[in-house]
Amino acid sequence: MSIHIANVTKRFGEFTALDKVSLDVPSGDLLALLGPSGSGKTTLLRIIAGLEHADDGVVRYEGEDVTNKAPKDREVGFVFQHYALFRHMSVFENVAFGLRIRNTPKAEVNARVKELLHLVRLEGLGSRYPAQLSGGQRQRVALARALAVRPRMLLLDEPFGALDAKVRQELRQWLRQLHDEMHVTTVFVTHDQEEAFEVADHVVVMRAGKIEQAGSPQDVFDHPASPFVMDFLGQVNVFHGRLQDGQMHVGNIAVNYPEYTHAESRDATAYIRPHEVELERLPGDGTRLPVKVLHVNPAGAVTRVRVLSEAFGWSLNVELRPERYAELALRPGDQVFAVPKRVRVFMSDDYAI
Amino acid sequence: MKRKRILPGYNLTLGYTMAVLSLMLFLPLAALILRATSLGPKEFVAAVWTERARAAYLLTVGTSFAAAIVDTVLGLLLAWVLVRYEFPGKRICDSLIDLPFALPTAVAGLVYSNLYVEKGWFGRYLVPLGFQGAYSQTAIVLVLAFIGLPFVVRTVQPVLESLDADIEEAAESLGASRWQTFWKVIIPALQPALITGFALTFARGLGEYGSVVFVSGNMPFKTEIAAVLVVSRLEEFAYTEATAIALVLLAGSFAMLAAINGLEWWSRRYAA
């Protein structure tokens, strides 16, 4: 079931939550709506589910216009951040709820609930009440409940947001696996870029009620369309500089920027990811930036190093592979040289052609 | 072995609690029992199981039960309106709910009987229609419903407020209509609070005296509640019989409390 959203606008009083948003979700896709809080991602999800009404614009499932259809007739599975389980019902009854509403024969209900409890790995817990489950288990019950009625699509609102890191990690991978088995079109909202990249086929980055960029995780990460996306998708080092004749000067390093070849100089910003900086002991050919090591944190899969360029007064975060760190044997106070391997340049916002 | 406690003063507070309970509850009850048991078993039964007394017990329980049912429905509606909707004067309405708590019940009784008598503001229209709102069993139910109403509202209101909108949305997205959502999701979630509110109102009704004495007319066999019967026995200087009836009322109240506690425990079985 594909989803088509055209020019959807939603206002809450003076606040514009969504501003003419258009989006297509192909059938069978697993799509992440990613953005900071207040970016409109949850509102968009709720409009897809029918829990919120768009002031303007159209929502279609496949070819069918569902803009004015009540949520109960849309056949979507919705999973809430705080689970929204029915506390007075056992796990079994929670999962069976949608089936009972549809007057499904008893034998079929039993079989389907059993199947789903197996799927979410909660066999044997059918008679428990939600209050007797852990957060991760509750969210799996919520998922089973949403899936029980064979929804046309699955919508999840920050599904793992209230869980601790380890459970989150597990459920993420499990969601991906589940999707690969069932191929139901799935849209989930998250503010965690790592989660979006790990799970989704496509990522939609939202900002202030608009879609900033949409594409595959690799696309979005490697070719961020704006400084906002660059900034939002993980740690970056930011440098302000001048752009002139197809080159931007960041300290003593020149970066090519062929899109701007004018002689007149412009303000620009350079973004460098911490893992795209290399540290060297030797000065090389003069395109290396002399820096002093301030702090080293070797705990974790990468070694985080903070260095300071004394000449320009910049501090820079660098991520090294542990092998490389061992090779360099860095100590705080060491004089080394930073080599940016990849720099992304964005002209400042006030510059428009 | 003596266990270490983090909070100090366990012995002191326990002792204090027991002393207060003894002075205020156990001693008077013991006196009541002692007095009543000065009758022989036969005399006791003769005092408490007369036709007039049976009619009074039945009326007390019946009218309290009816009032509690009325209040549970009305109280739920009021709580719903106060929690779910915004309207001018909402805060004033909200504080007026507690009026029956503060009002001397005798005042309530006087007002109700004045309103519903044949020439009263309501009575002049209702009595010709056959609705006897004063000096009748209906009158007792009406005034008990007035007095017990805050109990239901005040127990249901906070639960309704804490009910997340997302469980209703979840029900809706699973295909439930508004009606199904209300009956299958909201009412069961409110059920423990409704039962508590019902129980409090019922218990309040059983113990009410001041208002009923004004509205019921106190006709033996018809509109005489048990508490009024005790008083009328006292006025006849039949102290022992009066205490015997009081003892029956006491036993009845205890039984009700036990049953209600059991019911509340059952209705909260899903809370871990």
XYZ file of C-alpha atoms in Angstrom:
625
model
C 0.000 0.000 0.000
C 1.678 3.194 -1.137
C 0.991 6.539 0.537
C 0.769 9.838 -1.328
C 0.698 13.131 0.459
C 0.153 16.291 -1.540
C 0.457 19.865 -0.250
C -0.607 19.061 3.269
C -0.801 22.087 5.575
C -1.640 22.002 9.262
C -1.847 24.899 11.687
C -2.339 24.882 15.418
C -3.501 28.412 16.106
C -0.691 30.696 15.035
C 1.803 27.878 14.720
C 2.249 26.224 11.340
C 3.099 22.605 12.042
C 3.159 21.544 8.390
C 3.654 23.846 5.437
C 2.579 22.365 2.070
C 4.272 19.045 2.573
C 4.275 16.533 -0.267
C 5.654 13.041 0.103
C 5.332 9.667 -1.610
C 5.948 6.465 0.273
C 6.304 3.497 -2.102
C 4.520 0.269 -1.250
C 6.518 -1.985 1.049
C 8.894 0.786 2.046
C 10.306 1.351 5.506
C 10.546 5.100 5.856
C 11.815 7.248 8.707
C 10.565 10.769 9.396
C 13.523 12.391 11.062
C 13.720 15.799 12.650
C 14.097 17.779 15.841
C 11.054 18.303 18.060
C 8.613 20.781 16.603
C 9.611 19.920 13.032
C 6.141 18.521 12.262
C 7.113 14.887 11.867
C 4.612 13.534 14.384
C 1.867 15.759 12.990
C 2.557 14.370 9.521
C 2.359 10.810 10.834
C -0.890 11.542 12.641
C -2.349 13.063 9.494
C -1.429 9.904 7.573
C -3.249 7.890 10.268
C -6.256 10.201 10.310
C -5.766 11.100 13.964
C -5.256 14.695 12.889
C -7.007 16.549 10.082
C -5.057 18.474 7.499
C -6.243 22.055 7.012
C -5.338 21.760 3.392
C -3.987 19.136 1.019
C -4.743 15.519 0.143
C -3.744 12.127 1.556
C -4.126 9.073 -0.673
C -3.593 5.400 0.026
C -2.699 3.754 -3.273
C -5.180 5.668 -5.463
C -7.872 6.183 -2.836
C -8.434 9.641 -1.371
C -8.662 9.141 2.405
C -8.321 12.780 3.464
C -11.723 12.805 5.149
C -11.883 9.195 6.208
C -12.159 8.438 9.934
C -9.174 6.624 11.475
C -11.306 3.607 12.330
C -12.015 3.001 8.651
C -8.457 3.468 7.447
C -7.108 0.089 8.508
C -3.763 1.391 9.671
C -1.749 0.042 12.553
C -0.571 2.839 14.833
C 2.023 2.421 17.561
C 2.341 5.161 20.176
C 5.457 6.341 21.949
C 4.003 5.491 25.342
C 2.449 2.225 24.113
C -1.172 3.243 24.857
C -2.024 -0.269 25.987
C -5.386 -0.960 27.589
C -4.357 -1.405 31.201
C -7.453 -3.301 32.253
C -6.969 -5.953 29.587
C -4.537 -8.842 29.584
C -1.857 -8.991 26.910
C -4.021 -11.482 25.031
C -7.067 -9.208 25.130
C -5.024 -6.213 24.060
C -3.830 -8.018 20.963
C -7.315 -9.417 20.329
C -9.029 -6.007 20.648
C -9.116 -5.099 16.966
C -10.247 -8.593 15.996
C -13.057 -8.600 18.551
C -14.254 -5.217 17.309
C -14.539 -6.814 13.865
C -16.551 -9.737 15.297
C -13.927 -12.242 14.236
C -14.870 -15.852 15.151
C -13.376 -16.955 18.450
C -11.203 -19.749 17.057
C -9.698 -17.356 14.536
C -8.999 -14.758 17.233
C -7.212 -17.339 19.366
C -5.114 -18.550 16.457
C -4.202 -15.051 15.281
C -3.293 -13.767 18.753
C -1.166 -16.841 19.367
C 0.598 -16.298 16.057
C 1.306 -12.653 16.901
C 2.503 -13.333 20.429
C 4.899 -15.790 18.849
C 5.989 -13.173 16.328
C 6.755 -10.601 19.019
C 8.325 -13.290 21.198
C 5.873 -12.962 24.062
C 4.475 -16.499 24.113
C 3.322 -17.492 27.551
C 2.732 -13.903 28.670
C -0.804 -13.679 27.256
C -2.460 -13.657 30.663
C -0.251 -10.913 32.108
C -1.441 -7.347 32.463
C 0.526 -4.464 30.904
C 1.586 -3.239 34.358
C 3.458 -6.508 34.826
C 5.617 -6.078 31.705
C 8.834 -4.186 31.004
C 8.850 -1.223 28.622
C 10.265 -3.240 25.750
C 7.673 -5.953 26.248
C 4.877 -3.400 26.349
C 5.988 -1.879 23.084
C 6.039 -5.330 21.500
C 2.475 -5.907 22.730
C 1.516 -2.584 21.147
C 3.087 -3.724 17.879
C 1.324 -7.084 18.007
C -1.963 -5.312 18.694
C -1.463 -3.020 15.706
C -0.483 -5.916 13.425
C -3.274 -8.260 14.538
C -5.857 -6.707 12.238
C -3.551 -7.029 9.196
C -3.278 -3.274 8.662
C -2.620 -1.793 5.247
C 0.307 0.086 6.743
C 2.137 0.417 9.996
C 2.759 3.840 11.526
C 5.010 4.245 14.547
C 5.394 7.435 16.581
C 8.834 7.464 18.243
C 8.280 3.806 19.064
C 11.495 3.287 20.988
C 11.834 6.767 22.440
C 10.849 5.787 25.975
C 13.134 2.759 26.200
C 16.685 2.457 27.428
C 19.592 2.234 25.022
C 20.111 -1.503 24.948
C 16.439 -2.403 24.514
C 16.176 0.268 21.836
C 19.018 -1.260 19.891
C 17.427 -4.706 20.043
C 13.969 -3.540 19.052
C 15.338 -1.531 16.139
C 17.005 -4.526 14.600
C 13.971 -6.583 15.325
C 11.689 -4.043 13.603
C 13.903 -4.196 10.526
C 13.748 -7.987 10.540
C 9.987 -7.947 11.011
C 9.589 -5.587 8.084
C 11.734 -7.787 5.869
C 9.423 -10.706 6.671
C 6.116 -8.890 6.283
C 6.748 -6.141 3.719
C 4.004 -3.956 5.131
C 4.518 -0.285 4.275
C 5.933 1.278 7.419
C 6.511 4.893 8.429
C 8.148 5.721 11.723
C 8.969 8.968 13.440
C 12.229 9.484 15.259
C 14.531 12.259 16.360
C 17.449 9.860 16.540
C 19.399 9.906 13.271
C 21.231 6.719 14.182
C 17.924 4.916 14.532
C 16.674 6.267 11.216
C 19.844 5.260 9.373
C 20.010 1.834 10.897
C 16.439 0.811 10.224
C 14.989 2.721 7.289
C 15.067 2.244 3.511
C 14.378 5.929 3.094
C 14.906 8.878 5.372
C 12.931 12.115 5.278
C 14.543 14.950 7.204
C 12.057 17.568 8.400
C 12.546 21.053 9.704
C 10.006 23.671 10.772
C 7.058 22.043 9.001
C 8.878 21.367 5.759
C 10.769 18.504 4.216
C 14.423 19.464 4.133
C 15.692 16.390 2.315
C 14.472 12.919 1.362
C 16.441 9.966 0.124
C 18.229 6.769 1.064
C 20.217 6.943 4.298
C 23.464 6.921 2.351
C 22.288 9.672 0.018
C 21.263 11.883 2.857
C 24.370 11.252 4.892
C 26.855 11.610 2.039
C 25.141 14.439 0.222
C 23.347 16.575 2.753
C 21.285 19.172 0.950
C 21.675 21.885 3.539
C 23.740 22.927 6.538
C 20.751 21.953 8.688
C 20.812 18.349 7.482
C 24.571 18.241 7.799
C 24.329 19.525 11.346
C 21.429 17.310 12.340
C 22.938 14.053 11.124
C 25.653 13.727 13.694
C 28.542 15.731 15.026
C 30.243 18.274 12.777
C 33.010 20.806 12.989
C 31.858 24.151 11.652
C 34.146 26.842 10.205
C 33.208 30.225 8.838
C 35.265 31.590 6.015
C 35.279 33.426 2.683
C 34.501 31.996 -0.717
C 36.153 33.360 -3.841
C 37.127 32.152 -7.349
C 35.916 28.605 -6.785
C 37.822 28.165 -3.564
C 37.075 28.479 0.100
C 39.864 29.201 2.531
C 39.679 27.474 5.870
C 42.745 28.717 7.690
C 45.723 27.752 5.579
C 43.751 25.077 3.726
C 41.979 25.793 0.448
C 38.865 23.823 -0.454
C 37.532 23.677 -4.019
C 34.005 24.909 -4.556
C 33.484 25.028 -8.326
C 29.839 26.198 -8.044
C 31.021 29.683 -7.150
C 33.620 31.164 -9.489
C 33.043 34.878 -8.975
C 35.935 37.087 -7.989
C 33.807 38.857 -5.398
C 34.147 37.093 -2.047
C 31.197 35.728 -0.120
C 30.600 34.398 3.389
C 30.499 30.648 3.512
C 30.553 27.871 6.052
C 32.624 24.729 5.903
C 31.472 21.533 7.620
C 33.831 18.697 8.478
C 32.732 15.459 10.140
C 35.005 14.251 12.963
C 35.664 10.919 11.271
C 36.680 12.699 8.062
C 39.715 14.324 9.623
C 43.082 12.575 9.772
C 45.870 13.451 12.208
C 49.525 13.273 11.121
C 52.801 13.702 12.937
C 54.537 15.347 9.997
C 53.803 18.821 8.543
C 53.650 17.459 4.942
C 53.396 19.902 2.014
C 51.843 22.799 3.872
C 48.183 21.882 3.347
C 48.014 20.498 6.842
C 46.706 22.501 9.764
C 49.040 22.610 12.788
C 47.067 21.743 15.927
C 47.665 20.897 19.544
C 46.054 17.866 21.203
C 43.806 18.990 24.060
C 42.021 15.863 25.136
C 41.919 12.185 24.187
C 39.042 9.787 24.912
C 39.997 6.281 23.799
C 36.889 4.544 25.261
C 34.525 3.148 22.644
C 34.692 1.926 19.060
C 36.430 5.138 17.954
C 38.924 7.296 19.760
C 37.709 10.856 20.150
C 40.396 13.511 20.094
C 39.919 17.221 20.650
C 42.544 19.442 19.061
C 43.096 23.210 18.954
C 44.483 25.271 16.102
C 46.357 27.942 18.030
C 46.934 30.065 14.924
C 43.201 30.430 14.190
C 41.698 29.785 17.609
C 39.553 26.894 16.362
C 38.936 23.710 18.220
C 38.180 20.589 16.264
C 36.721 17.173 17.123
C 38.442 14.253 15.478
C 37.498 10.572 15.482
C 40.285 8.063 14.916
C 40.246 4.318 14.496
C 41.810 2.737 17.607
C 44.639 1.260 15.481
C 45.491 4.670 14.119
C 45.392 6.115 17.620
C 47.792 3.430 18.840
C 50.070 4.163 15.897
C 50.167 7.894 16.634
C 50.480 7.402 20.401
C 48.853 10.800 21.050
C 49.225 12.562 24.367
C 47.517 15.792 25.437
C 49.813 18.679 24.564
C 51.336 17.009 21.462
C 51.765 19.132 18.352
C 50.255 17.347 15.331
C 48.763 18.211 11.930
C 45.111 17.889 10.917
C 44.208 16.834 7.389
C 40.547 17.221 6.444
C 39.719 14.447 4.000
C 36.328 15.811 3.137
C 34.940 19.296 3.546
C 31.422 20.381 2.636
C 30.911 24.035 1.863
C 27.596 25.842 2.041
C 27.189 29.448 1.093
C 25.583 31.459 3.865
C 21.787 31.731 3.861
C 21.721 35.420 3.052
C 23.346 34.691 -0.281
C 20.795 33.762 -2.906
C 21.237 33.754 -6.671
C 15.953 -9.650 65.889
C 15.415 -5.942 65.660
C 15.278 -4.611 62.117
C 16.731 -1.262 61.282
C 14.215 1.193 59.951
C 15.037 4.233 57.926
C 12.120 6.281 59.242
C 12.346 6.914 62.980
C 9.448 6.801 65.406
C 7.801 3.565 64.324
C 6.864 2.545 67.872
C 5.676 6.001 68.774
C 3.454 6.436 65.720
C 2.044 2.932 65.955
C 1.271 3.485 69.624
C -0.380 6.802 68.853
C -2.508 5.278 66.086
C -3.634 2.464 68.319
C -4.468 4.844 71.161
C -6.574 7.084 68.946
C -8.329 4.125 67.352
C -9.087 2.682 70.779
C -10.415 5.895 72.229
C -12.442 6.983 69.237
C -13.566 3.690 67.742
C -13.113 0.562 69.825
C -14.280 1.880 73.202
C -17.599 3.330 72.011
C -18.206 0.206 69.971
C -17.489 -1.976 72.966
C -19.915 0.070 75.037
C -22.533 -0.347 72.325
C -22.057 -4.097 72.190
C -22.066 -4.378 75.975
C -25.278 -2.442 76.271
C -27.023 -4.413 73.542
C -25.944 -7.771 74.858
C -27.516 -7.015 78.205
C -30.648 -8.266 76.439
C -31.151 -12.033 76.230
C -31.012 -13.582 72.742
C -34.786 -13.795 72.503
C -35.341 -10.230 73.645
C -32.613 -9.088 71.283
C -34.304 -10.676 68.294
C -37.656 -9.343 69.457
C -36.187 -5.826 69.584
C -34.367 -5.794 66.255
C -36.529 -8.000 64.058
C -39.934 -6.405 64.345
C -41.917 -5.765 61.203
C -41.332 -2.049 61.584
C -37.560 -2.531 61.996
C -37.341 -4.837 58.944
C -39.189 -2.264 56.857
C -36.736 0.382 58.094
C -33.640 -1.711 57.214
C -34.980 -2.499 53.798
C -35.846 1.146 53.141
C -32.424 2.362 54.296
C -30.514 -0.083 52.119
C -32.898 0.308 49.180
C -32.910 4.117 49.072
C -29.118 4.309 49.598
C -28.578 1.836 46.804
C -30.901 3.706 44.461
C -29.241 7.031 45.310
C -25.790 5.514 44.743
C -26.859 4.257 41.306
C -28.271 7.663 40.374
C -25.091 9.388 41.608
C -22.775 7.030 39.748
C -24.441 7.901 36.443
C -24.823 11.624 37.169
C -21.382 11.892 38.741
C -19.727 10.282 35.733
C -21.513 12.718 33.434
C -20.492 15.710 35.555
C -16.891 14.559 35.828
C -16.821 13.972 32.069
C -18.095 17.470 31.319
C -15.700 19.073 33.815
C -12.664 17.219 32.476
C -13.314 17.069 28.753
C -14.840 20.423 27.885
C -13.974 24.060 28.347
C -16.820 26.462 29.032
C -17.267 29.773 30.819
C -17.836 29.371 34.539
C -16.236 25.941 34.580
C -14.193 26.683 37.679
C -17.220 27.919 39.578
C -19.161 24.784 38.601
C -16.209 22.717 39.696
C -16.126 24.253 43.156
C -19.914 24.086 43.533
C -19.683 20.293 43.254
C -18.361 20.210 46.823
C -21.285 22.193 48.236
C -23.071 19.118 49.643
C -19.915 18.354 51.647
C -20.049 21.688 53.443
C -23.784 22.263 53.683
C -25.402 21.051 56.927
C -27.502 18.149 55.748
C -30.495 19.462 57.649
C -30.434 22.500 55.356
C -30.457 20.233 52.329
C -33.402 18.366 53.813
C -35.345 21.558 54.472
C -34.675 22.952 50.999
C -35.649 19.725 49.280
C -38.870 19.315 51.224
C -39.805 22.939 50.543
C -39.159 22.562 46.818
C -41.110 19.364 46.316
C -44.168 19.818 48.587
C -47.451 20.398 46.802
C -47.074 24.174 46.888
C -43.288 24.265 46.411
C -41.519 25.597 43.313
C -41.101 22.130 41.773
C -43.924 20.396 43.592
C -46.662 22.558 42.090
C -45.820 21.168 38.667
C -44.619 17.707 39.665
C -47.223 16.646 42.220
C -50.120 16.928 39.697
C -48.063 14.642 37.436
C -47.977 12.067 40.224
C -44.363 12.728 41.263
C -44.221 12.940 45.049
C -40.857 14.569 45.712
C -41.489 15.171 49.415
C -42.547 12.919 52.282
C -42.093 9.795 50.208
C -39.430 7.185 49.443
C -38.610 9.131 46.285
C -37.848 12.104 48.501
C -35.284 10.068 50.446
C -33.573 8.949 47.239
C -33.535 12.535 45.934
C -31.917 14.013 49.011
C -29.428 11.146 49.402
C -28.444 11.595 45.771
C -27.789 15.284 46.441
C -25.642 14.544 49.466
C -23.610 11.754 47.846
C -22.959 13.336 44.449
C -19.510 14.862 45.208
C -18.117 11.446 46.119
C -18.519 10.072 42.610
C -17.397 13.259 40.866
C -14.321 13.625 43.043
C -13.222 10.011 42.654
C -13.838 9.788 38.903
C -12.477 13.223 37.952
C -8.747 12.631 38.635
C -8.815 9.232 36.952
C -10.497 10.685 33.906
C -7.927 13.488 33.823
C -5.053 11.031 33.942
C -6.544 8.932 31.155
C -4.314 9.423 28.130
C -5.957 10.498 24.933
C -3.788 7.996 23.115
C -5.662 4.948 24.415
C -8.774 6.330 22.766
C -6.836 7.001 19.594
C -5.399 3.500 19.740
C -8.903 2.032 20.020
C -10.069 4.169 17.142
C -7.208 3.205 14.868
C -7.958 -0.439 15.672
C -11.415 0.068 14.219
C -13.544 0.883 17.269
C -16.422 3.348 16.953
C -16.822 6.163 19.512
C -19.440 4.080 21.270
C -17.246 0.962 21.375
C -14.314 3.031 22.594
C -16.450 4.444 25.390
C -17.782 1.093 26.580
C -14.773 -1.102 26.012
C -11.911 1.250 26.815
C -12.989 4.284 28.842
C -15.580 2.731 31.161
C -13.361 -0.236 32.132
C -10.531 2.183 32.846
C -12.845 4.225 35.070
C -14.454 1.179 36.658
C -12.376 1.107 39.875
C -13.062 4.799 40.455
C -16.748 4.341 39.686
C -16.969 1.461 42.146
C -15.208 3.484 44.837
C -17.487 6.447 44.207
C -20.527 4.195 44.274
C -19.363 2.595 47.520
C -18.732 5.939 49.231
C -22.111 7.291 48.171
C -23.837 4.114 49.283
C -22.083 4.175 52.653
C -22.919 7.856 53.063
C -26.568 7.103 52.329
C -26.698 4.350 54.936
C -25.416 6.721 57.595
C -27.423 9.808 56.631
C -29.902 11.132 59.158
C -30.146 14.938 59.213
C -31.618 15.510 55.789
C -33.800 12.436 55.589
C -35.584 13.306 58.781
C -36.898 16.482 57.097
C -37.903 15.116 53.714
C -39.217 11.646 54.425
C -42.140 12.366 56.732
C -40.922 9.474 58.920
C -43.991 7.307 58.548
C -43.412 3.880 60.140
C -43.368 1.037 57.551
C -43.290 3.546 54.697
C -40.680 6.279 54.982
C -38.949 5.609 58.271
C -35.240 4.820 57.875
C -33.300 2.807 60.445
C -31.506 5.781 62.011
C -34.820 7.556 62.534
C -36.196 4.374 64.096
C -33.313 4.352 66.587
C -34.086 7.949 67.528
C -37.781 7.294 67.944
C -36.968 4.321 70.197
C -34.733 6.600 72.232
C -37.547 9.113 72.531
C -39.664 6.318 73.961
C -36.891 5.759 76.545
C -36.338 2.232 75.177
C -32.568 2.638 75.337
C -31.635 -1.035 75.171
C -33.817 -1.702 72.142
C -32.356 1.356 70.472
C -28.800 0.145 71.026
C -29.779 -3.314 69.802
C -30.991 -1.854 66.515
C -27.856 0.286 66.402
C -25.805 -2.878 66.781
C -27.572 -4.448 63.809
C -26.822 -1.315 61.799
C -23.205 -1.515 62.891
C -22.881 -5.141 61.828
C -24.553 -4.306 58.536
C -22.144 -1.426 57.922
C -19.156 -3.654 58.621
C -20.442 -6.290 56.225
C -20.987 -3.622 53.546
C -17.490 -2.222 54.057
C -15.973 -5.678 53.743
C -17.941 -6.402 50.577
C -17.015 -3.030 49.101
C -13.343 -3.481 49.887
C -13.431 -6.898 48.237
C -15.078 -5.392 45.176
C -12.526 -2.584 44.966
C -9.662 -5.036 45.313
C -11.123 -7.139 42.535
C -11.616 -4.145 40.242
C -7.946 -3.188 40.626
C -6.605 -6.669 39.963
C -4.736 -5.575 36.840
C -2.586 -2.962 38.560
C 0.691 -4.625 39.410
